[in-house]
Amino acid sequence: MKICRNMIKMKDSVFLVMFLWILTVSRGDTEVSCVFMERCILPCSFQVADQINIRWHSITRDFNVHSFYYNQDQLRSQHQIYRDRTSLFKDQISTGNASLQLTGVTVQDEGIYQCYISTVNAPQISLTNLTVYAPVQDVNIQQVENRITCRSEGIYPQPELTWSTTPPSNINLLNSTTVQQNEQQLYSISSSLILSPNDTDLLYSCTISTPTNRRRAAWRKLTPISGSTSETIITCAASNFSFSHLLWRFNHSQMILNQSRTDGRSTISEEWRQQVKDVSESGDITLQDLSSEQEGIYTCQLSNAEEMLISDTSVKISGGSSVNVGGIIVAVIAAVLVAAAVGLFLFCKKKKGQQENNTI
């Protein structure tokens, strides 16, 4: 019995020592998120002692990532996918910094990394969970005939795409969405929506999102206008939209004007230099000397860091010196009044002459 009690005590002591050792060796997981193809730091710190040996290892893929001992890098056993992409902060090792710098981060780099430090004292281990993300950058939205298409590419992890309208409508947003992944494991996503023929001024919004960010692109078809050969104002209809970039296009492909509100730069294409007269603060454009060759679709594209708003306006060119219908009506009324006044004056004058003749 006494021997059994001693064995139990010894077993408990061994378990306690092992438990305490585990607590000192493993410091728990550190979460690190890195941008695709950017530089990333995997943190690791230790208690400084003599004979420092550092070994970074990918537990997920069982690859040797980076080794350091005898006061220098030892990369003979480094896996080839990390070649020329890893480094330590050597001037800070003596202060207890064994962090790893990884450049050109790819999706393949995701996983758990172990930082193993051995010195004359007890080993020290820390784990880092590396996740990679490629944020949604550009969302392209375009209308062709009765279909509107929204797409984006170069995204990780797999994105989600949703449609909505402003104001909210009872339209059933039946869409067809496809998702593909390339050799770099980045995702592209595309979705198409069938438009209703009576949806003028209805704003269609496409939002593409991941756990790290989202971007929205919106499109609408404004009421067609009749332009003039002398002066035509085409509106963006975006009074409440704060934008940093403005782009005007003709028939979806021909650039008219490209303007940055951030640095104040503005570029007008050579083909439209004579036609562009003015651009307002809200993005509306004033064109002059238009001809029938400039009939078509004018696209205003406003964007900022998170959103893009596109408005399409169909313009038909008619003759005349003004596009202001109200002004034309006023001018016609004024002419009629002047003619009536002249007629009345001549009538009165004629009648007065007749009365004078009768008197004589």
Tab-separated table of C-alpha atoms in Angstrom:
chain	number	residue	atom	x	y	z
A	1	MET	CA	0.000	0.000	0.000
A	2	LYS	CA	2.798	2.379	0.893
A	3	ILE	CA	4.506	1.694	-2.409
A	4	CYS	CA	1.237	2.445	-4.273
A	5	ARG	CA	0.801	5.727	-2.417
A	6	ASN	CA	4.352	6.773	-3.290
A	7	MET	CA	3.769	5.906	-6.946
A	8	ILE	CA	0.564	7.966	-7.023
A	9	LYS	CA	2.357	10.934	-5.429
A	10	MET	CA	5.201	10.597	-7.924
A	11	LYS	CA	2.729	10.398	-10.815
A	12	ASP	CA	0.922	13.527	-9.619
A	13	SER	CA	4.235	15.365	-9.302
A	14	VAL	CA	5.290	14.388	-12.810
A	15	PHE	CA	1.918	15.528	-14.185
A	16	LEU	CA	2.230	18.860	-12.350
A	17	VAL	CA	5.746	19.426	-13.703
A	18	MET	CA	4.639	18.589	-17.259
A	19	PHE	CA	1.624	20.897	-16.951
A	20	LEU	CA	3.754	23.787	-15.721
A	21	TRP	CA	6.283	23.132	-18.504
A	22	ILE	CA	3.557	23.257	-21.136
A	23	LEU	CA	2.328	26.558	-19.736
A	24	THR	CA	5.829	28.069	-20.023
A	25	VAL	CA	6.622	26.577	-23.416
A	26	SER	CA	3.437	27.290	-25.388
A	27	ARG	CA	2.174	30.866	-25.323
A	28	GLY	CA	-1.029	30.266	-27.238
A	29	ASP	CA	-2.021	31.233	-30.768
A	30	THR	CA	-1.547	34.690	-32.261
A	31	GLU	CA	-3.881	35.675	-35.107
A	32	VAL	CA	-2.250	37.546	-37.992
A	33	SER	CA	-4.006	38.693	-41.169
A	34	CYS	CA	-1.897	39.560	-44.198
A	35	VAL	CA	-2.749	41.188	-47.525
A	36	PHE	CA	-2.130	39.126	-50.652
A	37	MET	CA	1.331	39.868	-52.170
A	38	GLU	CA	2.185	42.318	-49.363
A	39	ARG	CA	4.763	42.129	-46.567
A	40	CYS	CA	3.726	40.437	-43.325
A	41	ILE	CA	5.207	40.095	-39.826
A	42	LEU	CA	4.751	36.929	-37.751
A	43	PRO	CA	5.489	37.949	-34.139
A	44	CYS	CA	7.692	35.963	-31.771
A	45	SER	CA	9.438	37.091	-28.591
A	46	PHE	CA	11.516	35.168	-26.060
A	47	GLN	CA	13.518	35.496	-22.853
A	48	VAL	CA	17.090	36.247	-23.820
A	49	ALA	CA	19.826	33.766	-22.878
A	50	ASP	CA	23.023	32.383	-24.387
A	51	GLN	CA	23.212	30.068	-27.406
A	52	ILE	CA	20.106	31.313	-29.205
A	53	ASN	CA	18.627	28.992	-31.814
A	54	ILE	CA	15.551	30.088	-33.766
A	55	ARG	CA	13.451	27.819	-35.948
A	56	TRP	CA	10.309	28.817	-37.806
A	57	HIS	CA	8.242	25.898	-39.043
A	58	SER	CA	4.922	25.587	-40.926
A	59	ILE	CA	2.899	23.097	-38.920
A	60	THR	CA	0.084	23.099	-41.466
A	61	ARG	CA	2.313	22.005	-44.356
A	62	ASP	CA	5.260	20.570	-42.381
A	63	PHE	CA	7.737	22.887	-44.144
A	64	ASN	CA	10.905	24.383	-42.719
A	65	VAL	CA	10.470	28.129	-43.089
A	66	HIS	CA	13.554	29.766	-41.548
A	67	SER	CA	16.377	28.737	-39.206
A	68	PHE	CA	18.931	30.788	-37.319
A	69	TYR	CA	21.800	29.509	-35.171
A	70	TYR	CA	25.514	30.155	-34.704
A	71	ASN	CA	24.554	33.830	-35.032
A	72	GLN	CA	23.559	33.522	-38.690
A	73	ASP	CA	20.779	32.309	-40.996
A	74	GLN	CA	20.828	28.597	-41.790
A	75	LEU	CA	18.685	28.120	-44.900
A	76	ARG	CA	19.893	24.860	-46.417
A	77	SER	CA	16.769	23.010	-45.270
A	78	GLN	CA	14.396	25.888	-46.079
A	79	HIS	CA	11.509	24.854	-48.318
A	80	GLN	CA	11.741	26.342	-51.790
A	81	ILE	CA	8.407	28.201	-51.626
A	82	TYR	CA	9.952	30.459	-48.954
A	83	ARG	CA	13.202	31.073	-50.857
A	84	ASP	CA	14.229	34.767	-50.766
A	85	ARG	CA	10.996	35.643	-48.950
A	86	THR	CA	11.905	35.330	-45.256
A	87	SER	CA	14.108	37.324	-42.898
A	88	LEU	CA	14.619	38.015	-39.198
A	89	PHE	CA	15.293	41.325	-37.490
A	90	LYS	CA	18.873	40.376	-36.638
A	91	ASP	CA	19.671	43.597	-34.827
A	92	GLN	CA	16.793	42.853	-32.428
A	93	ILE	CA	17.449	39.166	-31.693
A	94	SER	CA	19.663	40.101	-28.771
A	95	THR	CA	16.686	41.943	-27.248
A	96	GLY	CA	14.370	38.925	-27.546
A	97	ASN	CA	12.709	39.584	-30.913
A	98	ALA	CA	12.545	36.527	-33.181
A	99	SER	CA	9.700	37.814	-35.412
A	100	LEU	CA	9.666	36.583	-38.987
A	101	GLN	CA	9.176	38.883	-41.959
A	102	LEU	CA	7.467	37.196	-44.907
A	103	THR	CA	7.214	39.019	-48.255
A	104	GLY	CA	5.009	38.413	-51.287
A	105	VAL	CA	2.366	36.643	-49.226
A	106	THR	CA	0.247	34.130	-51.160
A	107	VAL	CA	-2.850	32.112	-50.320
A	108	GLN	CA	-0.608	29.030	-49.984
A	109	ASP	CA	1.088	30.699	-47.008
A	110	GLU	CA	-2.032	30.387	-44.871
A	111	GLY	CA	-1.801	28.146	-41.826
A	112	ILE	CA	-0.236	27.718	-38.382
A	113	TYR	CA	3.419	28.625	-37.875
A	114	GLN	CA	5.582	27.565	-34.944
A	115	CYS	CA	8.356	29.725	-33.575
A	116	TYR	CA	10.737	27.458	-31.617
A	117	ILE	CA	13.443	29.087	-29.503
A	118	SER	CA	16.131	27.091	-27.719
A	119	THR	CA	18.765	28.555	-25.423
A	120	VAL	CA	20.738	27.336	-22.436
A	121	ASN	CA	17.428	27.639	-20.594
A	122	ALA	CA	14.148	25.836	-21.303
A	123	PRO	CA	12.769	25.889	-24.880
A	124	GLN	CA	10.175	28.499	-25.741
A	125	ILE	CA	7.446	27.940	-28.324
A	126	SER	CA	4.791	30.252	-29.746
A	127	LEU	CA	2.209	29.627	-32.445
A	128	THR	CA	0.882	32.049	-35.056
A	129	ASN	CA	-2.184	31.482	-37.188
A	130	LEU	CA	-1.678	33.270	-40.514
A	131	THR	CA	-4.695	34.134	-42.673
A	132	VAL	CA	-4.445	35.803	-46.078
A	133	TYR	CA	-6.952	38.124	-47.691
A	134	ALA	CA	-7.179	39.904	-51.022
A	135	PRO	CA	-9.729	42.707	-50.559
A	136	VAL	CA	-12.433	43.626	-53.050
A	137	GLN	CA	-10.794	46.363	-55.132
A	138	ASP	CA	-12.900	47.289	-58.143
A	139	VAL	CA	-16.505	46.402	-58.871
A	140	ASN	CA	-17.539	46.802	-62.495
A	141	ILE	CA	-21.223	47.262	-63.313
A	142	GLN	CA	-22.524	47.688	-66.851
A	143	GLN	CA	-25.812	47.570	-68.726
A	144	VAL	CA	-26.125	45.986	-72.159
A	145	GLU	CA	-29.604	45.907	-73.720
A	146	ASN	CA	-32.001	44.512	-71.080
A	147	ARG	CA	-29.299	43.002	-68.874
A	148	ILE	CA	-27.127	44.524	-66.132
A	149	THR	CA	-23.911	42.745	-65.126
A	150	CYS	CA	-21.788	43.161	-61.990
A	151	ARG	CA	-18.339	41.583	-61.643
A	152	SER	CA	-15.077	41.703	-59.717
A	153	GLU	CA	-11.902	39.602	-59.517
A	154	GLY	CA	-8.720	38.974	-57.533
A	155	ILE	CA	-10.549	38.375	-54.242
A	156	TYR	CA	-9.846	36.091	-51.280
A	157	PRO	CA	-11.539	34.453	-49.430
A	158	GLN	CA	-14.622	33.611	-51.505
A	159	PRO	CA	-16.846	36.705	-51.768
A	160	GLU	CA	-20.599	37.134	-51.593
A	161	LEU	CA	-22.680	39.191	-54.054
A	162	THR	CA	-26.069	40.762	-53.320
A	163	TRP	CA	-28.465	42.923	-55.367
A	164	SER	CA	-30.799	45.660	-54.118
A	165	THR	CA	-32.739	48.657	-55.465
A	166	THR	CA	-33.304	52.249	-54.347
A	167	PRO	CA	-36.067	52.980	-53.662
A	168	PRO	CA	-36.994	49.434	-52.627
A	169	SER	CA	-39.204	47.802	-55.244
A	170	ASN	CA	-41.373	44.735	-55.631
A	171	ILE	CA	-39.273	43.563	-58.568
A	172	ASN	CA	-38.097	39.976	-58.247
A	173	LEU	CA	-34.313	40.303	-58.644
A	174	LEU	CA	-33.725	37.029	-60.450
A	175	ASN	CA	-30.006	36.804	-61.072
A	176	SER	CA	-27.416	34.347	-62.306
A	177	THR	CA	-24.163	34.330	-60.307
A	178	THR	CA	-20.938	32.470	-61.121
A	179	VAL	CA	-17.806	32.128	-58.982
A	180	GLN	CA	-14.428	30.943	-60.278
A	181	GLN	CA	-10.976	30.432	-58.740
A	182	ASN	CA	-7.683	30.870	-60.602
A	183	GLU	CA	-4.282	29.193	-60.184
A	184	GLN	CA	-3.388	31.676	-57.418
A	185	GLN	CA	-6.562	30.581	-55.588
A	186	LEU	CA	-8.062	34.057	-56.003
A	187	TYR	CA	-11.775	34.342	-56.734
A	188	SER	CA	-13.676	36.140	-59.468
A	189	ILE	CA	-17.422	36.654	-59.232
A	190	SER	CA	-20.000	37.735	-61.798
A	191	SER	CA	-23.757	38.206	-61.665
A	192	SER	CA	-26.347	39.270	-64.253
A	193	LEU	CA	-29.798	40.725	-63.761
A	194	ILE	CA	-32.663	41.105	-66.248
A	195	LEU	CA	-34.028	44.663	-66.274
A	196	SER	CA	-37.677	45.641	-66.383
A	197	PRO	CA	-38.494	48.025	-69.275
A	198	ASN	CA	-40.185	50.554	-66.958
A	199	ASP	CA	-37.375	51.033	-64.450
A	200	THR	CA	-36.196	54.545	-65.357
A	201	ASP	CA	-34.547	56.295	-62.369
A	202	LEU	CA	-34.552	53.061	-60.310
A	203	LEU	CA	-31.094	52.585	-58.752
A	204	TYR	CA	-29.694	49.039	-58.937
A	205	SER	CA	-26.980	48.284	-56.366
A	206	CYS	CA	-24.523	45.378	-56.430
A	207	THR	CA	-22.538	44.731	-53.233
A	208	ILE	CA	-19.556	42.363	-53.190
A	209	SER	CA	-18.246	41.552	-49.727
A	210	THR	CA	-15.756	39.406	-47.799
A	211	PRO	CA	-15.137	39.185	-44.033
A	212	THR	CA	-12.571	41.986	-44.346
A	213	ASN	CA	-14.195	44.553	-46.660
A	214	ARG	CA	-16.944	45.331	-49.140
A	215	ARG	CA	-17.512	47.514	-52.172
A	216	ARG	CA	-20.718	48.643	-53.813
A	217	ALA	CA	-21.440	49.622	-57.405
A	218	ALA	CA	-24.766	51.134	-58.449
A	219	TRP	CA	-26.337	51.852	-61.836
A	220	ARG	CA	-29.425	53.624	-63.069
A	221	LYS	CA	-30.955	54.783	-66.326
A	222	LEU	CA	-32.075	58.411	-66.199
A	223	THR	CA	-34.874	59.931	-68.253
A	224	PRO	CA	-33.771	60.548	-71.871
A	225	ILE	CA	-33.174	64.177	-72.800
A	226	SER	CA	-33.193	66.237	-75.970
A	227	GLY	CA	-29.861	67.962	-76.523
A	228	SER	CA	-29.057	71.063	-78.540
A	229	THR	CA	-26.462	71.919	-81.157
A	230	SER	CA	-25.491	74.939	-79.061
A	231	GLU	CA	-25.510	73.882	-75.393
A	232	THR	CA	-26.606	70.762	-73.487
A	233	ILE	CA	-26.441	70.030	-69.764
A	234	ILE	CA	-26.296	66.353	-68.727
A	235	THR	CA	-26.746	65.638	-65.041
A	236	CYS	CA	-25.253	62.966	-62.795
A	237	ALA	CA	-28.276	63.165	-60.469
A	238	ALA	CA	-26.132	62.430	-57.409
A	239	SER	CA	-26.551	65.387	-55.074
A	240	ASN	CA	-26.056	63.297	-51.894
A	241	PHE	CA	-23.105	61.231	-53.134
A	242	SER	CA	-19.652	62.207	-51.832
A	243	PHE	CA	-17.136	61.314	-54.540
A	244	SER	CA	-13.408	61.682	-55.111
A	245	HIS	CA	-13.305	60.674	-58.771
A	246	LEU	CA	-15.446	61.612	-61.779
A	247	LEU	CA	-15.486	59.958	-65.191
A	248	TRP	CA	-17.674	60.808	-68.193
A	249	ARG	CA	-17.941	58.362	-71.119
A	250	PHE	CA	-19.782	58.279	-74.450
A	251	ASN	CA	-21.460	55.070	-75.630
A	252	HIS	CA	-19.792	53.147	-72.737
A	253	SER	CA	-16.299	53.154	-74.283
A	254	GLN	CA	-15.184	56.627	-75.396
A	255	MET	CA	-13.720	58.706	-72.559
A	256	ILE	CA	-14.868	62.324	-72.450
A	257	LEU	CA	-13.495	63.583	-69.122
A	258	ASN	CA	-11.495	62.095	-66.237
A	259	GLN	CA	-11.311	64.178	-63.073
A	260	SER	CA	-9.806	63.593	-59.617
A	261	ARG	CA	-11.227	65.655	-56.780
A	262	THR	CA	-8.349	64.565	-54.535
A	263	ASP	CA	-5.496	66.264	-56.384
A	264	GLY	CA	-7.583	68.492	-58.660
A	265	ARG	CA	-6.319	66.910	-61.885
A	266	SER	CA	-8.685	66.893	-64.853
A	267	THR	CA	-8.179	65.365	-68.291
A	268	ILE	CA	-10.369	65.959	-71.350
A	269	SER	CA	-9.906	63.690	-74.345
A	270	GLU	CA	-8.764	65.359	-77.555
A	271	GLU	CA	-11.932	64.282	-79.403
A	272	TRP	CA	-14.132	66.143	-76.896
A	273	ARG	CA	-11.984	69.170	-76.100
A	274	GLN	CA	-14.142	71.513	-78.191
A	275	GLN	CA	-17.425	70.163	-76.809
A	276	VAL	CA	-16.726	70.244	-73.036
A	277	LYS	CA	-17.682	73.693	-71.744
A	278	ASP	CA	-18.028	73.206	-67.982
A	279	VAL	CA	-18.272	70.657	-65.142
A	280	SER	CA	-20.216	71.491	-61.990
A	281	GLU	CA	-19.325	70.604	-58.402
A	282	SER	CA	-21.937	67.841	-58.439
A	283	GLY	CA	-20.421	66.341	-61.607
A	284	ASP	CA	-22.938	67.635	-64.170
A	285	ILE	CA	-21.349	68.315	-67.554
A	286	THR	CA	-22.155	71.126	-70.004
A	287	LEU	CA	-21.469	70.359	-73.664
A	288	GLN	CA	-21.562	72.663	-76.677
A	289	ASP	CA	-21.523	72.426	-80.481
A	290	LEU	CA	-22.943	68.903	-80.522
A	291	SER	CA	-23.952	67.218	-83.761
A	292	SER	CA	-25.963	64.153	-84.679
A	293	GLU	CA	-22.733	62.136	-84.381
A	294	GLN	CA	-22.801	62.806	-80.619
A	295	GLU	CA	-26.250	61.227	-80.174
A	296	GLY	CA	-26.094	58.223	-77.872
A	297	ILE	CA	-25.562	57.150	-74.262
A	298	TYR	CA	-23.659	59.466	-71.887
A	299	THR	CA	-22.345	57.784	-68.745
A	300	CYS	CA	-21.454	59.592	-65.528
A	301	GLN	CA	-19.314	57.520	-63.122
A	302	LEU	CA	-18.753	58.802	-59.588
A	303	SER	CA	-16.604	56.857	-57.123
A	304	ASN	CA	-14.897	56.946	-53.739
A	305	ALA	CA	-12.987	54.404	-51.659
A	306	GLU	CA	-16.053	52.221	-51.049
A	307	GLU	CA	-18.692	52.958	-53.667
A	308	MET	CA	-19.250	53.694	-57.348
A	309	LEU	CA	-22.368	55.262	-58.880
A	310	ILE	CA	-23.054	55.089	-62.629
A	311	SER	CA	-25.818	56.996	-64.401
A	312	ASP	CA	-26.688	56.466	-68.085
A	313	THR	CA	-28.530	59.176	-70.028
A	314	SER	CA	-29.739	58.820	-73.608
A	315	VAL	CA	-29.276	62.077	-75.524
A	316	LYS	CA	-30.931	62.923	-78.873
A	317	ILE	CA	-29.620	66.022	-80.611
A	318	SER	CA	-32.083	68.506	-82.097
A	319	GLY	CA	-31.489	71.822	-83.833
A	320	GLY	CA	-31.895	75.176	-82.092
A	321	SER	CA	-29.959	77.541	-79.942
A	322	SER	CA	-31.095	76.358	-76.521
A	323	VAL	CA	-32.192	73.260	-74.669
A	324	ASN	CA	-34.279	75.347	-72.264
A	325	VAL	CA	-37.863	74.525	-73.226
A	326	GLY	CA	-39.191	77.001	-70.660
A	327	GLY	CA	-37.148	79.768	-72.242
A	328	ILE	CA	-38.529	78.908	-75.669
A	329	ILE	CA	-42.101	79.085	-74.371
A	330	VAL	CA	-41.472	82.461	-72.708
A	331	ALA	CA	-39.932	83.806	-75.922
A	332	VAL	CA	-42.935	82.660	-77.963
A	333	ILE	CA	-45.402	84.266	-75.535
A	334	ALA	CA	-43.387	87.481	-75.546
A	335	ALA	CA	-43.412	87.571	-79.337
A	336	VAL	CA	-47.173	87.046	-79.419
A	337	LEU	CA	-47.701	89.845	-76.907
A	338	VAL	CA	-45.475	92.225	-78.889
A	339	ALA	CA	-47.309	91.370	-82.096
A	340	ALA	CA	-50.657	91.923	-80.381
A	341	ALA	CA	-49.497	95.284	-78.994
A	342	VAL	CA	-48.278	96.412	-82.422
A	343	GLY	CA	-51.542	95.295	-84.012
A	344	LEU	CA	-53.578	97.135	-81.409
A	345	PHE	CA	-51.482	100.276	-81.912
A	346	LEU	CA	-51.960	100.201	-85.682
A	347	PHE	CA	-55.686	99.532	-85.294
A	348	CYS	CA	-56.134	102.486	-82.922
A	349	LYS	CA	-54.091	104.747	-85.177
A	350	LYS	CA	-56.130	103.768	-88.220
A	351	LYS	CA	-59.424	104.328	-86.400
A	352	LYS	CA	-58.274	107.730	-85.161
A	353	GLY	CA	-57.412	108.747	-88.727
A	354	GLN	CA	-60.851	107.730	-89.922
A	355	GLN	CA	-62.521	109.827	-87.199
A	356	GLU	CA	-60.455	112.902	-88.151
A	357	ASN	CA	-61.460	112.499	-91.808
A	358	ASN	CA	-65.150	112.252	-90.867
A	359	THR	CA	-64.862	115.434	-88.799
A	360	ILE	CA	-63.408	117.375	-91.730
